[in-house]
Coordinates of C-alpha atoms in Angstrom, one line a residue:
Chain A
X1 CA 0.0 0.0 0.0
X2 CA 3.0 2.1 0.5
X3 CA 3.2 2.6 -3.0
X4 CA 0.1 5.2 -3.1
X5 CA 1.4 7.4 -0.2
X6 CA 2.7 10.0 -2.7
X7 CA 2.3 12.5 0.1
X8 CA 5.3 11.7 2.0
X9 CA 7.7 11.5 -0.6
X10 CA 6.3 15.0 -1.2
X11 CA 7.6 17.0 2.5
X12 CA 11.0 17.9 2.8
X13 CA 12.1 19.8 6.2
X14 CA 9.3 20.9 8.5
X15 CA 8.9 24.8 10.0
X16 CA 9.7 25.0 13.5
X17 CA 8.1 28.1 14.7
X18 CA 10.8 27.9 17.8
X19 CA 10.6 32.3 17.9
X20 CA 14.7 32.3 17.9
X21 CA 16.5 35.3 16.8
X22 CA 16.7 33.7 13.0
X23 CA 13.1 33.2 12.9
X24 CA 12.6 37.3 13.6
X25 CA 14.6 38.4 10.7
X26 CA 13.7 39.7 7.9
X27 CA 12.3 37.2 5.5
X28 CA 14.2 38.5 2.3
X29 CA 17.6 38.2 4.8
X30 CA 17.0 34.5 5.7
X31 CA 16.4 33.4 2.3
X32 CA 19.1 35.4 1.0
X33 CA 21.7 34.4 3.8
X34 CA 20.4 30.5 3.4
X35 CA 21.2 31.0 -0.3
X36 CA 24.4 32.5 -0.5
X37 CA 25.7 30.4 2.3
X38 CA 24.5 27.5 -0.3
X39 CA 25.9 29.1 -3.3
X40 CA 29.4 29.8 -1.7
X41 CA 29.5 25.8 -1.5
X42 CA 28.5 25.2 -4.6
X43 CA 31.5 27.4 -5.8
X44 CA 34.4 26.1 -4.0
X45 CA 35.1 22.4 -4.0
X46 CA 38.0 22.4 -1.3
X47 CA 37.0 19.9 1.6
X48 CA 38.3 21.9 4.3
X49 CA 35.3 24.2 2.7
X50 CA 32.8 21.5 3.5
X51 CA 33.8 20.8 7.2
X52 CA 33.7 24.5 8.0
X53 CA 30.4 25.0 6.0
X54 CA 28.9 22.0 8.3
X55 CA 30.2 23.7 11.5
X56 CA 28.3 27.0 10.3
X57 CA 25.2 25.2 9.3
X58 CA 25.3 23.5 12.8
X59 CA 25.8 26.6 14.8
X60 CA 23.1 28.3 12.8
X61 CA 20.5 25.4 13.6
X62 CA 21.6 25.8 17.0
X63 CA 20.8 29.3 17.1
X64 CA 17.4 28.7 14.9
X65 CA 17.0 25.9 18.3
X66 CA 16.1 23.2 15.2
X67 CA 16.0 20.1 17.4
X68 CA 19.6 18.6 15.5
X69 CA 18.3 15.2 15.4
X70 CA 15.4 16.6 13.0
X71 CA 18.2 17.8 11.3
X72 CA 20.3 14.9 10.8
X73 CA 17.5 12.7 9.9
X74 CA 17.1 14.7 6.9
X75 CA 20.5 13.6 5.8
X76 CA 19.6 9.9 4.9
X77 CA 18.7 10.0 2.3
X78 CA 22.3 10.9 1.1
X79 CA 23.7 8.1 2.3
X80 CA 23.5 5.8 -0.6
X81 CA 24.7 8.5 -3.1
X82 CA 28.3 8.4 -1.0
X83 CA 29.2 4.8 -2.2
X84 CA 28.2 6.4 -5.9
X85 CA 30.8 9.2 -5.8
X86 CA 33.5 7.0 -4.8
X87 CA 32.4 4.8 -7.7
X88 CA 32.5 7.6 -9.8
X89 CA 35.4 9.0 -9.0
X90 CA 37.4 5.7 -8.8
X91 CA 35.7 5.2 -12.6
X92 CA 36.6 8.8 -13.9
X93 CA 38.7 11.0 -12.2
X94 CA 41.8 11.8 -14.5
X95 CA 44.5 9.4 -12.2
X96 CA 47.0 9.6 -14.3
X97 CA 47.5 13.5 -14.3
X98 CA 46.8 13.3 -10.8
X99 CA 49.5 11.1 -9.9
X100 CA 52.5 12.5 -12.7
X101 CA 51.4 16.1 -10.5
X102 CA 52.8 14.0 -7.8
X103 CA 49.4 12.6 -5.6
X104 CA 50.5 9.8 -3.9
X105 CA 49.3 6.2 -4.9
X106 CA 46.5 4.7 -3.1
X107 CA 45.8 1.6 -4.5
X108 CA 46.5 -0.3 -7.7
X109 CA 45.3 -3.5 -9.4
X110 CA 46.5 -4.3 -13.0
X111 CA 45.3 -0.9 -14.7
X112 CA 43.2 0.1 -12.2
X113 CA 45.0 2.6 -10.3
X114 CA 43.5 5.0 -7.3
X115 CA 45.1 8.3 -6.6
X116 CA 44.3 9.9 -3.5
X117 CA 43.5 12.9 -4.5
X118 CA 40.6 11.4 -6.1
X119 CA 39.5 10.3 -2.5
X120 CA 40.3 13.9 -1.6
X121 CA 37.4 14.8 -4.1
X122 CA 35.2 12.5 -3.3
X123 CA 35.5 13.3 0.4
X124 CA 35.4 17.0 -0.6
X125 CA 32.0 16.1 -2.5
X126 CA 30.2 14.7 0.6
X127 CA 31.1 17.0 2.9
X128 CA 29.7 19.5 0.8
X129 CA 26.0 18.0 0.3
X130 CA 25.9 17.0 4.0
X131 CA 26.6 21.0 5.0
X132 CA 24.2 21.8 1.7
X133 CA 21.0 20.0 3.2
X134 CA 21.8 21.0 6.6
X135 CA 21.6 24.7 5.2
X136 CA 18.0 23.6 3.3
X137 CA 17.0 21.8 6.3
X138 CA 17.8 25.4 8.2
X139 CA 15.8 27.5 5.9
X140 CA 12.8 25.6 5.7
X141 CA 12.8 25.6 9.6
X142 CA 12.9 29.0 9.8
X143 CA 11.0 29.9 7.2
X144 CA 7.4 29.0 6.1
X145 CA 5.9 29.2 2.7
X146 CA 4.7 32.7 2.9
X147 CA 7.9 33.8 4.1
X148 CA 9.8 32.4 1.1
X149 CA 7.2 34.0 -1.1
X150 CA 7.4 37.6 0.2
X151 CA 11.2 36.8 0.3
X152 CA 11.6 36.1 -3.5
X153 CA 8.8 38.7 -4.3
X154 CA 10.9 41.3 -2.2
X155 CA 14.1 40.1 -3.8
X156 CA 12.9 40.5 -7.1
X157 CA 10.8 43.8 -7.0
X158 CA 14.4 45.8 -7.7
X159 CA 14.5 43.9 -11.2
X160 CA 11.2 45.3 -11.8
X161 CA 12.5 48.3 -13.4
X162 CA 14.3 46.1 -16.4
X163 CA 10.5 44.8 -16.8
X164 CA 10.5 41.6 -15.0
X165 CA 7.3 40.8 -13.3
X166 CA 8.0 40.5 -9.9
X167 CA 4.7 39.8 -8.2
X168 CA 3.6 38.1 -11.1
X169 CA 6.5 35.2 -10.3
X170 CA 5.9 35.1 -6.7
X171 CA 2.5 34.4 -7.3
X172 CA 3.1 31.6 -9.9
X173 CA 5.7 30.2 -6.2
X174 CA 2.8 30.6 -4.1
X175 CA 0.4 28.7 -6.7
X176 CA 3.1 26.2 -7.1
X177 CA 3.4 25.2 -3.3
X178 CA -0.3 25.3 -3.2
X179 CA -1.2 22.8 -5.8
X180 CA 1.2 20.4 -5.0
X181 CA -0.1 18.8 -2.5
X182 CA -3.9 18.8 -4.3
X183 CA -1.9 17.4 -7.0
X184 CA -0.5 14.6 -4.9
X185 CA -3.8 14.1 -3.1
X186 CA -5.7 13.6 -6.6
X187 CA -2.6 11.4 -8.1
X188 CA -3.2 8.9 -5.3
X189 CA -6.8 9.0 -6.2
X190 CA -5.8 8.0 -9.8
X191 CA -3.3 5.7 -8.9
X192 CA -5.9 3.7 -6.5
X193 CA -8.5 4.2 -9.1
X194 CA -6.5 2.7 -11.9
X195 CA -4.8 0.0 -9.6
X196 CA -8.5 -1.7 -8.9
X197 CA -8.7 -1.9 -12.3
X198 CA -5.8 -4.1 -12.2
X199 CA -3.9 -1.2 -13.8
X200 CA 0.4 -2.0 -13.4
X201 CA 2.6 1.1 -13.5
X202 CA 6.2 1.4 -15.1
X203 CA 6.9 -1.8 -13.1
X204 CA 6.1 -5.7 -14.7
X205 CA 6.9 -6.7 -18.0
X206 CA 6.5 -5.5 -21.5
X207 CA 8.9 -3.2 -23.7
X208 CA 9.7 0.4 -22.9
X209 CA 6.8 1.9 -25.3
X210 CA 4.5 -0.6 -24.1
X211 CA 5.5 0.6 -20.4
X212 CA 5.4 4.3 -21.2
X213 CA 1.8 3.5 -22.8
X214 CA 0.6 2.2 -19.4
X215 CA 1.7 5.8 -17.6
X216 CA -0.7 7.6 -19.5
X217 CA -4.0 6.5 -18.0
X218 CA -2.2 8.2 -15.4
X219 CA -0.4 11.2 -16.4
X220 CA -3.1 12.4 -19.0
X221 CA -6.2 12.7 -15.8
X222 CA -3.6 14.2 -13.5
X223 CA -2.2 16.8 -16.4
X224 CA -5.8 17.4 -17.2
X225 CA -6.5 17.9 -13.5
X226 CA -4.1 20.2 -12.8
X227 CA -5.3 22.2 -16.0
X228 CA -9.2 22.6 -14.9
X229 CA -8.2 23.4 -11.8
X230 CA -5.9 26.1 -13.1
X231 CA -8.6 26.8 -15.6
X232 CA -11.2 27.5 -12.7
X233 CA -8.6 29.3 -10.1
X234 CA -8.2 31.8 -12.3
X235 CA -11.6 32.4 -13.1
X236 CA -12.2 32.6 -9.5
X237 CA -8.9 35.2 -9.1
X238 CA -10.5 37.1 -12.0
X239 CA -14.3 37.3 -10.5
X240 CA -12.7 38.8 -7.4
X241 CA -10.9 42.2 -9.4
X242 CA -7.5 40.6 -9.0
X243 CA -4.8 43.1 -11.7
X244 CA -1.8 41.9 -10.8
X245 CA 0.8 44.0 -8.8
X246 CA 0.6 47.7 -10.3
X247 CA -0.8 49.5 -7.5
X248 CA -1.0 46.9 -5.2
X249 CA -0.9 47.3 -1.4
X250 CA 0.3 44.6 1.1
X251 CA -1.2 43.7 5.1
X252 CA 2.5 43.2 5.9
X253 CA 5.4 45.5 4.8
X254 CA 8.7 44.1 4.8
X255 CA 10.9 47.1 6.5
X256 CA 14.7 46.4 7.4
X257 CA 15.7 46.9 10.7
X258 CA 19.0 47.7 11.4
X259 CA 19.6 43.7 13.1
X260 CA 18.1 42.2 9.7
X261 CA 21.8 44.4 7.8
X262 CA 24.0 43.0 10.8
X263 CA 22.8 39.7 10.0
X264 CA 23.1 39.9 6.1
X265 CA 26.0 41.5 6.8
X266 CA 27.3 38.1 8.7
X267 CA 26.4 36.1 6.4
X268 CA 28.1 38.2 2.9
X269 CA 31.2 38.0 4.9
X270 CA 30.5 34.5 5.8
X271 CA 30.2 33.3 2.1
X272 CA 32.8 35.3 1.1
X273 CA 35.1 33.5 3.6
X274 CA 33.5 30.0 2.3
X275 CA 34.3 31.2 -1.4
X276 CA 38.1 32.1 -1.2
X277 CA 39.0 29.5 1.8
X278 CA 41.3 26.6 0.0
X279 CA 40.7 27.9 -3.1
X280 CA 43.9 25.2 -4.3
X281 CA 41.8 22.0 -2.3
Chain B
X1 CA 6.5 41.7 -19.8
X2 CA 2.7 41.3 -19.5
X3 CA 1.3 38.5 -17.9
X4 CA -2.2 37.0 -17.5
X5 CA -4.2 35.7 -15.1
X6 CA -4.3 32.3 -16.9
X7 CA -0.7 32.3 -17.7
X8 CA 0.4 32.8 -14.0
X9 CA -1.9 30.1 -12.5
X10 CA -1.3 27.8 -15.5
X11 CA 2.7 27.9 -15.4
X12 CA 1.9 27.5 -11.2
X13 CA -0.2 24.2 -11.6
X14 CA 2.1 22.8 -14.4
X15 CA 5.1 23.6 -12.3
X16 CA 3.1 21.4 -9.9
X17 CA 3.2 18.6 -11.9
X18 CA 6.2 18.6 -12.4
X19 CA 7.6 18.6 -9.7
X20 CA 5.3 15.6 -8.7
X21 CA 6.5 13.8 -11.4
X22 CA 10.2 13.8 -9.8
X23 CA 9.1 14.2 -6.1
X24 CA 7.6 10.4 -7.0
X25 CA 9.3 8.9 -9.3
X26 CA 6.6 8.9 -11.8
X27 CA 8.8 11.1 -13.9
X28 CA 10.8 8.2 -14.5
X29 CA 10.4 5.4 -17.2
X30 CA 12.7 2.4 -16.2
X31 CA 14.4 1.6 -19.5
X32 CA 17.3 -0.7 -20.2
X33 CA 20.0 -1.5 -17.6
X34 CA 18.2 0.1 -14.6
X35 CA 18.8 3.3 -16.5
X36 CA 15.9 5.5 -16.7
X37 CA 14.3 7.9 -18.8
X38 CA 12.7 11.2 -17.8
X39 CA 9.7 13.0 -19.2
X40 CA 9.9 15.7 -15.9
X41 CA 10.0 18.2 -18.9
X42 CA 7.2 17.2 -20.6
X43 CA 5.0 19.9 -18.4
X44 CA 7.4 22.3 -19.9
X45 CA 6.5 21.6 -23.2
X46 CA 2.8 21.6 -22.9
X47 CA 3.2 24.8 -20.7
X48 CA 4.7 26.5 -23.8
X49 CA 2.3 25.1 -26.4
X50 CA -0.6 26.2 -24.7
X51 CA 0.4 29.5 -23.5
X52 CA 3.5 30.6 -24.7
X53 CA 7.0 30.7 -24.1
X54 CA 6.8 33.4 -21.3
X55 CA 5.0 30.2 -19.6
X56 CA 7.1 27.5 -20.9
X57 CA 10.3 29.9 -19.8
X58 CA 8.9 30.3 -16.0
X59 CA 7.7 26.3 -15.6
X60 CA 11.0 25.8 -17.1
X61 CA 13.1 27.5 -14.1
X62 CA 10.9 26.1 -11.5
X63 CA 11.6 22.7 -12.7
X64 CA 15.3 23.5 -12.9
X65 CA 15.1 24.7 -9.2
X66 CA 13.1 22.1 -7.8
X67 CA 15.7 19.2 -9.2
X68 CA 18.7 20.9 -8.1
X69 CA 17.7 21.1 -4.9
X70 CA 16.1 17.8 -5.1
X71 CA 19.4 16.4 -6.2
X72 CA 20.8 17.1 -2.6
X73 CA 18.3 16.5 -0.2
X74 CA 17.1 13.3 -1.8
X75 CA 19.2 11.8 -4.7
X76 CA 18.9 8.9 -6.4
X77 CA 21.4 8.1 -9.0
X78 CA 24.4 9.2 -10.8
X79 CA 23.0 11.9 -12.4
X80 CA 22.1 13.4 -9.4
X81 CA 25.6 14.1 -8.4
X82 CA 25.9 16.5 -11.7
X83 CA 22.6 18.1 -11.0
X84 CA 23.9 19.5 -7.6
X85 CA 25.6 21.9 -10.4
X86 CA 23.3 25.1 -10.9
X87 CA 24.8 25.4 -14.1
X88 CA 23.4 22.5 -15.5
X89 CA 20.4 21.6 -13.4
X90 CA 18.6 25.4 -14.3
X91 CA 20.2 27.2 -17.3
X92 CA 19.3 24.3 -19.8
X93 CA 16.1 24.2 -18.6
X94 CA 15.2 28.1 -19.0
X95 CA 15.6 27.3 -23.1
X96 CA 13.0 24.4 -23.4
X97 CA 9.8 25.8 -23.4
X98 CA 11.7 29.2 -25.5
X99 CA 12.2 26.6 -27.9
X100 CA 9.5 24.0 -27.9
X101 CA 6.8 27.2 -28.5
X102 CA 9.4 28.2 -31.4
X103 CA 8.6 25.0 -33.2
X104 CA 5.0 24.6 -32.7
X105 CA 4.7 28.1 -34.0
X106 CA 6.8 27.1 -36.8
X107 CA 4.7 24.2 -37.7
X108 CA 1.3 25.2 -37.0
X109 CA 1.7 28.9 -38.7
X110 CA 4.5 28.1 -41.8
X111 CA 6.3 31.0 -42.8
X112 CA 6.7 28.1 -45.6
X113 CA 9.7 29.6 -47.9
X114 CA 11.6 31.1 -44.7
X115 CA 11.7 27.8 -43.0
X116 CA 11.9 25.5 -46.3
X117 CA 15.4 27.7 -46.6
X118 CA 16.7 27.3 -43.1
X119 CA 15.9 23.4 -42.9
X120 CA 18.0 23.3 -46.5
X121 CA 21.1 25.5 -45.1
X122 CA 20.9 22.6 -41.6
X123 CA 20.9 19.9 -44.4
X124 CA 24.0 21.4 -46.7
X125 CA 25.6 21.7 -43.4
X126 CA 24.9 17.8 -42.4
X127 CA 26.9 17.0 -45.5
X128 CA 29.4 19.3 -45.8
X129 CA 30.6 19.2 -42.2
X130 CA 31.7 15.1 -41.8
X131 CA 33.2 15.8 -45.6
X132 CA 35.3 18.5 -44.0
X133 CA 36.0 16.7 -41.0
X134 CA 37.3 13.5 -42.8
X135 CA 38.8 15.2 -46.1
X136 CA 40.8 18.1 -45.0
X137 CA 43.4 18.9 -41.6
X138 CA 40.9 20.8 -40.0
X139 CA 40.3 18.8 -36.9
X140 CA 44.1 17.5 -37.2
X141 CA 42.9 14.5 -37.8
X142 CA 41.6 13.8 -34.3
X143 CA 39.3 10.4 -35.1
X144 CA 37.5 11.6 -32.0
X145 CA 36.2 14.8 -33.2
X146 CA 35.6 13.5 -36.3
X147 CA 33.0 11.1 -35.0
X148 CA 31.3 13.4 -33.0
X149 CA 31.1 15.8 -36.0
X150 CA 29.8 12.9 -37.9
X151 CA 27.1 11.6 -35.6
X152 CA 25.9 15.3 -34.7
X153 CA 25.5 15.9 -38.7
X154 CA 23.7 12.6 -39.3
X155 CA 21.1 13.6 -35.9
X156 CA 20.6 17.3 -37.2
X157 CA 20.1 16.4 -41.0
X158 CA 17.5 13.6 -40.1
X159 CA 15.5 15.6 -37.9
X160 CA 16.2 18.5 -40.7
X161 CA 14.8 16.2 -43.4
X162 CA 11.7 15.3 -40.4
X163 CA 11.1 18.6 -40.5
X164 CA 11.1 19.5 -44.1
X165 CA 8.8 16.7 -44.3
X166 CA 6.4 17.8 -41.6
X167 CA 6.3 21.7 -43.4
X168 CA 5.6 20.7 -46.9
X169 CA 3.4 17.7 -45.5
X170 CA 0.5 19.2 -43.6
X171 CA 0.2 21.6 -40.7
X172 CA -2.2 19.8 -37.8
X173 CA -2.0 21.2 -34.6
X174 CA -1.4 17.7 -33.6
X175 CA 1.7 17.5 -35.6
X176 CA 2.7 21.5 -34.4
X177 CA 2.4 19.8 -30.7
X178 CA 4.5 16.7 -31.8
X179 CA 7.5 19.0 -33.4
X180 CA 7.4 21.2 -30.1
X181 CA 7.6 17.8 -28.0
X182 CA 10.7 16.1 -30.4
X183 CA 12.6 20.2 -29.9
X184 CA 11.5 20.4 -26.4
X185 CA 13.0 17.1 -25.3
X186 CA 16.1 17.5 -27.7
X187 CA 16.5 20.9 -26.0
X188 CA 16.7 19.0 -22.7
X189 CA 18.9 16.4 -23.5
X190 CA 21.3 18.1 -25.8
X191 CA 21.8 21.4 -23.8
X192 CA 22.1 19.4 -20.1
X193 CA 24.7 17.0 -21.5
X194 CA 26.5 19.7 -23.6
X195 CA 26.9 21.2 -20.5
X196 CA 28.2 18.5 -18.9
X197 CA 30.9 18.5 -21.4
X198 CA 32.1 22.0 -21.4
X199 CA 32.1 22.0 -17.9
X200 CA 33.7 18.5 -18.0
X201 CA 36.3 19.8 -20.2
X202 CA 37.1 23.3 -17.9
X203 CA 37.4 20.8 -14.8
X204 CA 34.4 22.3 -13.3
X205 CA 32.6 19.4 -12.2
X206 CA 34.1 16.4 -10.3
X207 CA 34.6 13.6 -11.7
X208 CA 34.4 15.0 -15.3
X209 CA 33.0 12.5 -18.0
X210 CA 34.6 12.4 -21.2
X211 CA 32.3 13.2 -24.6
X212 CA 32.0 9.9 -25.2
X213 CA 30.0 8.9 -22.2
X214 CA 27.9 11.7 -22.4
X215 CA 27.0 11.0 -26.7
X216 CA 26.3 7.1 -25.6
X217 CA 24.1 8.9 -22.7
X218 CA 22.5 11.3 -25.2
X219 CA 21.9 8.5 -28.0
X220 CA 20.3 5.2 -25.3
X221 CA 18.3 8.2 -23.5
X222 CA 17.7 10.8 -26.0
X223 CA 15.8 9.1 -28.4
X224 CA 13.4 6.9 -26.1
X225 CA 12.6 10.2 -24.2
X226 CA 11.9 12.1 -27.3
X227 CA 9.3 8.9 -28.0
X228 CA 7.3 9.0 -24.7
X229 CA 7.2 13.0 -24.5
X230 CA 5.7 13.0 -28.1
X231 CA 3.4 10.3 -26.9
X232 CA 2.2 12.0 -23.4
X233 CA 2.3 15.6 -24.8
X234 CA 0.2 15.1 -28.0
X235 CA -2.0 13.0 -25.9
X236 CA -2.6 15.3 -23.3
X237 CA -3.2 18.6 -25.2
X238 CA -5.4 16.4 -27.7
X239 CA -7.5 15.7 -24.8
X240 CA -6.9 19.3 -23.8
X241 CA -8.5 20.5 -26.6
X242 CA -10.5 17.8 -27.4
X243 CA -9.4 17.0 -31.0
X244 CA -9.8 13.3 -31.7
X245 CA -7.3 11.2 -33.4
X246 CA -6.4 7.2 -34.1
X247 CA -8.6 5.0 -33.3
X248 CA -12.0 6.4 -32.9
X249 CA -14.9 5.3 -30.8
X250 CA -14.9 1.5 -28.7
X251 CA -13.0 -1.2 -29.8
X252 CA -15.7 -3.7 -29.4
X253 CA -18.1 -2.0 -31.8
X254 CA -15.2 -2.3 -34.9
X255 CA -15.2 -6.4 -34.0
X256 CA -19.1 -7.3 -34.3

């Protein structure tokens, strides 16, 4: 029956409304600090990078008072992806060049040699996704939906001026989060529906077209689904004077307060450390 | 920019799906070898198709989002480990609706003689570029490069000729929606792994693949993908618009 639970494959990270001095910041500044933190790892592959961005993501869950085991739970599913970078970079890392630029040796077996600075990358690698979700798992604890949509609506309102519709996208966000979880909730319907009708999906025998063909008594009602109800949300956005964001006034007015600076403050110099730390590693 | 009502909540609900394709897997056709195929993008393409690339564009950088952040907090495979890269996990995507709407446009509306032109220049170009490549020093003789030149001219003249075909043949929407799914995908597949490979070949990603891994990638997954998103996007905007096709009403009344 598991397989029709598609609900819980669907919730990453939970918001813990804990009040801490993260959760009182400025929406825009939590997304934007969680981000660039992110982005900074992304950049720089040197491992000594990853250990120090897991400290930071640690301290800052501390200081969000995320429960850590919550935290750590959310790193499981990584787990199996570790034995695939070492595979990987066993398989494809350049050894040769990296052992004539004088990395020692590790292991050799006919014309399969290891060097270690492959290890070094690998290593590298998963220090970096564990500090990576610990940073995701931090923003979505302290921030909840309509946080990150004021956030990205805030952060983009100074491109509005080169004529990108600000609003506009955040409200696409907003309808996004919204209808995936009605999605999900009517794909199980479909899925349960088709299954007593002894329906089989991508699993079983039967060629790749023929299996493709037996996804779409599922894919065609939910992409149809998702289309009325779009079809009949915006009618019922319309029927209530809805014009988009020209002229539009908001119930709560992001203002910076001088805490919300110190804190992106912290984290720009933050990042910037993370980006030109190691830069060789 | 101006954007509708319709276009906002429609790029929000296909966005949706989208992501619920890869949140459960369903996005994923298993296929030879435990490799599998996507069709994540398909809501892309039927995004653009049915309201325009502005659409297709913003369903296009949602998905790209959602799976790069999806390929930390809960990969699955080898490709996730690439996908971490913003570089290749977003920018590809932003072109595939751009593109998709390009060709159903092109098909549906013929500017014939402009197009009849361009598809003849890509097919001049599929023969003249393996001659080059095997008959003079230009690639230095790299046997490599000379494949890939080969292969890539053989891909882009057949689906040039496809398309010549499909311009002087008829103009069905049906077909328009077809073309948009075959560029659509291609866009996809072509633009994610060609970014593989630059990056591959600047050291930017770790471990880097070499071109050949990524052209048998692009040949075993490319061309099954480009067959099931043609299949579920001309099915689901038929049924969209409710245009019949094949096989028309039951089975059991054709076998008395």
């Amino acid at each position: 029956m598991s397989d029709f639970e598609v609900l819980r494959t669907l919730s990453f990270g939970q918001y813990l409304p804990t009040g801490s001095i993260l959760h009182r910041l400025d929406p825009r500044v939590r997304l934007t600090g969680v981000v660039l933190l992110a982005l900074a790892l992304m950049v720089n592959p040197g491992p000594a990078v990853g250990l120090l961005g897991i400290v930071l993501a640690l301290g800052l869950l501390l200081l969000a008072r995320v429960p850590l085991g919550h935290a750590l739970r959310s790193l499981r599913p990584l787990l199996p992806l570790f034995a695939i970078v070492l595979a990987l970079q066993m398989l494809f890392y350049p050894h040769r060049a990296a052992l004539a630029a004088g990395s020692p040796l590790v292991w050799q077996w006919g014309p399969i040699v290891v060097s270690a600075a492959s290890l070094v990358g690998a290593l590298a690698m998963m220090l970096r996704m564990v500090a990576i979700v610990l940073l995701l798992t931090l923003l979505t604890g302290i921030a909840d939906t309509t946080d990150l949509v004021h956030a990205v609506e805030g952060m983009l309102r100074p491109f509005q001026r080169l004529g990108l519709p600000a609003h506009e996208l955040a409200l696409v966000l907003a309808i996004t989060m919204r209808f995936i979880p009605l999605l999900g909730r009517e794909l199980e319907r479909l899925m349960k529906a088709q299954a007593a009708r002894g329906a089989d999906f991508g699993r079983g025998r039967g060629n790749f077209l023929s299996r493709a063909r037996r996804m779409l008594p599922l894919l065609i009602p939910l992409f149809l689904a998702a289309l009325r109800r779009a079809e009949e949300l915006a009618l019922a956005i319309e029927a209530r004077g809805y014009a988009g964001g020209r002229g539009r006034t908001c119930l709560v007015r992001l203002r910076m307060r001088p805490a919300d600076f110190l804190a992106l403050g912290i984290a720009l110099a933050l990042a910037a450390l993370l980006v030109f730390l190691d830069r060789g590693g | 920019m101006r954007i509708s009502v319709r276009n906002i909540v429609v790029a929000g609900a296909l966005s949706a799906v989208a992501i619920l394709l890869g949140a459960t897997r369903l996005g994923f056709i298993p296929f030879v070898l435990g490799v599998s195929i996507t069709i994540m993008h398909v809501p892309v393409i039927i995004g653009a198709v049915l309201e325009g690339p502005v659409v297709g564009t913003i369903i296009g950088l949602l998905f790209g989002l959602f799976s790069l952040i999806w390929a930390h907090v809960a990969p699955t495979g080898t490709g996730d480990i690439y996908f971490q890269n913003p570089l290749i996990s977003v920018v590809p995507r932003l072109f595939i609706g751009l593109l998709a709407y390009l060709a159903y446009r092109l098909v549906k509306q013929p500017q014939v003689w402009p197009s009849i032109l361009v598809l003849l220049v890509i097919i001049a170009l599929a023969v003249v570029g393996p001659v080059v490549a095997y008959a003079t020093p230009v690639l230095g003789g790299d046997a490599g490069l000379q494949t890939l030149v080969l292969i890539c001219s053989l891909v882009l003249g057949t689906l040039a000729l496809a398309g010549l075909g499909i311009v002087l043949w008829r103009r069905g929407e049906l077909v328009a929606v077809g073309t948009a799914a075959v560029v659509g995908t291609l866009t996809n597949t072509v633009l994610v792994l060609g970014m593989l490979g630059l990056l591959s070949t600047l050291n930017w990603v770790s471990p880097p693949l070499p071109w050949e891994v990524l052209l048998a990638v692009g040949l075993t997954n490319g061309i099954p993908e480009i067959i099931a998103a043609v299949l579920i996007t001309v099915a689901v905007v038929a049924a969209w618009k409710q245009i019949e096709f094949g096989r028309r009403g039951a089975r059991i009344l054709r076998n008395p």
